Amino acid sequence: MASQFTREKPEPVLVPADERLTGRAVWGATIGNILEFYDFGTYSFFAIQIGQAFFPASDSFASLMLSLATFGAGFVTRPIGAMVLGSYSDRAGRRPAMTISFAMMSAAILVLALTPSYEAVGIAAPLLVIFARLVQGFALGGEVGPTTAYLLEAAPVEGRGLAVSFQPASQQIAATAGALVGEILSLTMTSEALNAYGWRIALLLGAATLPFGFWLRSALPETLHRPEAAAPVVQSVKRSPAARRIMSLGFVILASCTIITYVTEYMTTYALHTLQVSAPLAFATTLISNAVGIAAALLGGWLVDRAGRRHVMIWPQITALLMTYPVFLWIAESRSAVALLGGLGALTLIGTIPYSAFYVSLVEGLPKNIRGGAFATIYAFAIAIFGGTAQPVVAGLIHVTGNALAPAWYMLVASAAGLFAMLMMPETAPPTTQIAANKRSPA
């Protein structure tokens, strides 16, 4: 009966000529990605308030560190989710793996939003919060690889860069949405109300959109068996030297990207806790930075379809490396809205472009039969090691040194390591003749 059912309702599979379906698939995958990253990342915007609710301590720094450590707990299970769901996507398809990930994230965000405070239920409160973060980490670990592979496979060869750039762009959109919600709540609620329940509103807003996201995922066509042009730098075998080299370099670049991303997302807490600016300005800092990052991610994707992968990675990365210390020096000394919004916005604009080029280069260079699992695993281990520790490390450095420039030091080291690996990445863009041939092929 199962085989009969399968023959009567065949799995929809994208074909190269179906451009309308391709566009729908890319948007569907992107929107689901946005919702998952919003649910996972909003925690960091309300780390202070969540710390007060679930991790009461003798001083505010201890409470903040306990909250940030729990935020980091979500990264522990990301490699497990990446290996389990990423490998599953290489066997069963991208869509079922993405759907399972979304369902797990839905359950976890509801637990996190509805858990009573420490004062109400005692030690059960932080334990439930930690459990929810572990589930969120597993879900998001299994989200990135299959989704990125899906975006590449759903796109025409000449549009791969722009399609894959929706992965980093969707993360920026999610972070922007979280910062925007925080900004609105901080402007419309008293500090007492924001600390007591305002952060729960932000989480529940994400939970309210989950049915729509689940419906989108369930309707996506499959891309695993869609024909595609082979990348010129790897063999279609699991352990080719070229694939191993790309994976090693990819880990270093993802570690660099992760540190920069999570230090940037820490800027709301940094502005409140270290610079002592107002809550609206602190939330606006992250809001503007992430909004600029959306445009920069898509611009990077557009550029790589025209100029190749390596040039778009290397030159903006060099520029961002040179800008980091002066921007943070300006911010720390002036503590003004112009410095926070303008300086960090400019740094984000330049610094985001190379990572769109890198995303498409890495996923394009991996053999299709391991693409979802390999990308997810590399990404998740880089995130687990460097993303889960970035914010506690920066907070600790600031606390120990008393120097507001500590975030710049960490970002400089990360940027330099990323640039070194980018210089050794091969060019994976398809030859111009192949792109022209695909454009001339009949629909």
Coordinates of C-alpha atoms in Angstrom, one line a residue, residues 44-46 48-49 52 178-195 265-288 335 337 340-341:
S44 CA 20.7 37.2 23.6
F45 CA 18.8 40.5 23.3
F46 CA 17.2 39.9 26.7
I48 CA 19.9 40.6 31.4
Q49 CA 16.1 40.2 31.9
Q52 CA 17.1 38.1 36.5
G178 CA 14.6 40.5 17.5
A179 CA 16.3 43.9 17.9
L180 CA 13.2 45.7 16.5
V181 CA 10.9 43.9 19.0
G182 CA 13.3 44.8 21.8
E183 CA 13.4 48.4 20.7
I184 CA 9.6 48.7 20.6
L185 CA 9.2 47.0 23.9
S186 CA 11.8 49.2 25.5
L187 CA 10.1 52.3 24.2
T188 CA 6.5 51.3 25.2
M189 CA 7.1 49.5 28.5
T190 CA 8.6 50.6 31.9
S191 CA 11.9 49.0 32.9
E192 CA 10.0 47.0 35.6
A193 CA 7.5 45.6 33.1
L194 CA 10.3 44.8 30.5
N195 CA 12.2 42.9 33.2
E265 CA 24.9 40.7 18.5
Y266 CA 26.3 41.3 22.0
M267 CA 26.3 45.0 21.3
T268 CA 22.9 45.5 22.9
T269 CA 24.1 44.1 26.2
Y270 CA 27.5 45.8 25.7
A271 CA 25.9 49.2 25.2
L272 CA 23.7 48.7 28.3
H273 CA 26.1 47.0 30.7
T274 CA 29.5 48.5 29.7
L275 CA 28.7 51.8 28.0
Q276 CA 25.7 52.6 30.2
V277 CA 23.6 54.1 27.4
S278 CA 19.8 54.1 27.4
A279 CA 17.9 51.0 26.5
P280 CA 16.3 52.5 23.3
L281 CA 19.8 53.4 22.0
A282 CA 21.2 50.0 22.9
F283 CA 18.5 48.1 21.0
A284 CA 18.8 50.6 18.1
T285 CA 22.5 49.8 17.8
T286 CA 21.8 46.2 17.0
L287 CA 18.8 47.0 14.9
I288 CA 20.7 49.3 12.6
R335 CA 29.6 56.6 23.6
A337 CA 24.5 57.5 19.1
L340 CA 27.3 53.4 17.9
L341 CA 24.9 53.5 15.0

